[in-house]
Coordinates of C-alpha atoms in Angstrom, one line a residue:
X29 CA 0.7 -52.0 7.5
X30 CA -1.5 -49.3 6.4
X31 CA -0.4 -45.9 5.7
X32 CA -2.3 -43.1 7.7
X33 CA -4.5 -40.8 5.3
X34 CA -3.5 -37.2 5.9
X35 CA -6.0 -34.1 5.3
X36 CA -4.6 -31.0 4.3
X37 CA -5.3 -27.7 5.6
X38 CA -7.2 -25.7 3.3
X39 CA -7.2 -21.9 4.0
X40 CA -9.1 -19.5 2.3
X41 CA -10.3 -16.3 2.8
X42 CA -7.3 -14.9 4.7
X43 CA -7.7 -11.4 3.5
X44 CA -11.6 -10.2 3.5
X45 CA -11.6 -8.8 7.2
X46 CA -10.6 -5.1 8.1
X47 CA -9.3 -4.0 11.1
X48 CA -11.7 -0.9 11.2
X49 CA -14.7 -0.5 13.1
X50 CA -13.6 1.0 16.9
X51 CA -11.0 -2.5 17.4
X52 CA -7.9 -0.9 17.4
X53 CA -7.1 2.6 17.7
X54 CA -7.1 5.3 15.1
X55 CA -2.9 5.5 14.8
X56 CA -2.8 2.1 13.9
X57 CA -3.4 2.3 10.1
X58 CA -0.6 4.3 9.9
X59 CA 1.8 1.3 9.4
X60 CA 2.7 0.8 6.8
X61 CA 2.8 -3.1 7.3
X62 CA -0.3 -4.4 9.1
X63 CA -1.3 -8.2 9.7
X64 CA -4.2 -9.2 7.7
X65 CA -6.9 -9.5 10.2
X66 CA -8.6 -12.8 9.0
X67 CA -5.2 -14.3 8.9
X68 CA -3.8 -14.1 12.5
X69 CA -6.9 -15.5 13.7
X70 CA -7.0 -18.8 11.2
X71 CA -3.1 -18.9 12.3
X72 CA -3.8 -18.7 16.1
X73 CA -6.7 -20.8 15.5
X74 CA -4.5 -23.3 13.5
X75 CA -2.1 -23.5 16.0
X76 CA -4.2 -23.9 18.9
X77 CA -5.9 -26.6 17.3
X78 CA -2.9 -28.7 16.9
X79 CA -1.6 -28.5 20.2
X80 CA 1.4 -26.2 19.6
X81 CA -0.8 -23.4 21.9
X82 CA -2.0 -23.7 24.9
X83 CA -3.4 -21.1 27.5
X84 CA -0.6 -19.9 29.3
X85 CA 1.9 -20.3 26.5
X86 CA 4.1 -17.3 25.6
X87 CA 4.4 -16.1 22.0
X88 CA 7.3 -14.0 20.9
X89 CA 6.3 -11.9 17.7
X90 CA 9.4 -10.2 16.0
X91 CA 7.5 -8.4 13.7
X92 CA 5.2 -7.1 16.6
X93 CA 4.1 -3.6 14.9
X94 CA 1.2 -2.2 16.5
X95 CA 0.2 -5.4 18.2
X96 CA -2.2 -6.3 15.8
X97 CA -0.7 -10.4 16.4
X98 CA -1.7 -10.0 20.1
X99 CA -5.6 -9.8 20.1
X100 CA -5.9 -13.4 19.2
X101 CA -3.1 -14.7 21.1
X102 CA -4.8 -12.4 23.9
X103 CA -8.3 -14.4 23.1
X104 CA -6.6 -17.8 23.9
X105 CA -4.9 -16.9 27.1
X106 CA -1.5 -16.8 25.2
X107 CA 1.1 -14.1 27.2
X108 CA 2.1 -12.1 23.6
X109 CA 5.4 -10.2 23.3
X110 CA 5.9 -8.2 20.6
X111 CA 9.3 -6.8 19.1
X112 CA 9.1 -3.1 17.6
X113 CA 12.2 -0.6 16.8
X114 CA 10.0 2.6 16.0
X115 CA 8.4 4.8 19.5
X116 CA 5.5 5.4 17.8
X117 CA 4.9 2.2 16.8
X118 CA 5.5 0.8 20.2
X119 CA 3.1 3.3 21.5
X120 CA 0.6 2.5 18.9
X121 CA 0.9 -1.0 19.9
X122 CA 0.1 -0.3 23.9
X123 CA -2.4 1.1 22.7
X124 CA -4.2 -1.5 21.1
X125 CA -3.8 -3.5 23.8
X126 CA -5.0 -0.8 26.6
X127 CA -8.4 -0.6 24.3
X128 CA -8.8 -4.4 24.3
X129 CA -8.2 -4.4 28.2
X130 CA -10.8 -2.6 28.8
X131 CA -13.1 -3.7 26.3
X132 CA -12.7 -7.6 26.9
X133 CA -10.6 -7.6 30.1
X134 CA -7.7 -9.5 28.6
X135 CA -4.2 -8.6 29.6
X136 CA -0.9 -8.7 28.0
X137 CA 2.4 -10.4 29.6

């Protein structure tokens, strides 16, 4: 019996994308803990492409901010909910998905 060859995941360049540049509104950078933007697209893109997503699945983010984990989960017809304590934040976070409604037509669940 053979043993199956396994190829790791490599990931790199996780951190060189900014969030600037008219995709999320302007209160956003005010937190003091944002997602890097290159990484929570390879991680929706990672899990998509091994089966653990698929459109219509619901993703529960406990550390949902300003929303910044919903635009890719958005993208692949994923139903995001995000978990936030602080108003502002919360606000901040509809937002960021208000400005992506109208700008791609994708909606939130």
């Amino acid at each position: 019996m053979s043993m199956a060859t396994v190829e790791p995941d490599i990931w790199t360049n996780c951190f060189d994308e900014s969030w600037t540049g008219g995709i999320v509104c302007d209160a956003t950078m005010s937190h003091p803990a944002k997602y890097s933007r290159s990484l929570i697209r390879r991680i929706y893109q990672h899990a998509v492409a091994e089966g653990w997503l698929t459109p219509g699945s619901v993703v529960v983010d406990c550390f949902g901010g300003v929303a910044l984990g919903a635009i890719d989960a958005l993208f692949h017809g994923l139903t995001w909910i995000g978990c936030e304590l602080e108003p502002r934040f919360h606000q901040t976070g509809n937002e960021n998905i208000a400005l992506w409604n109208r700008r791609w037509g994708h909606s939130a669940g």
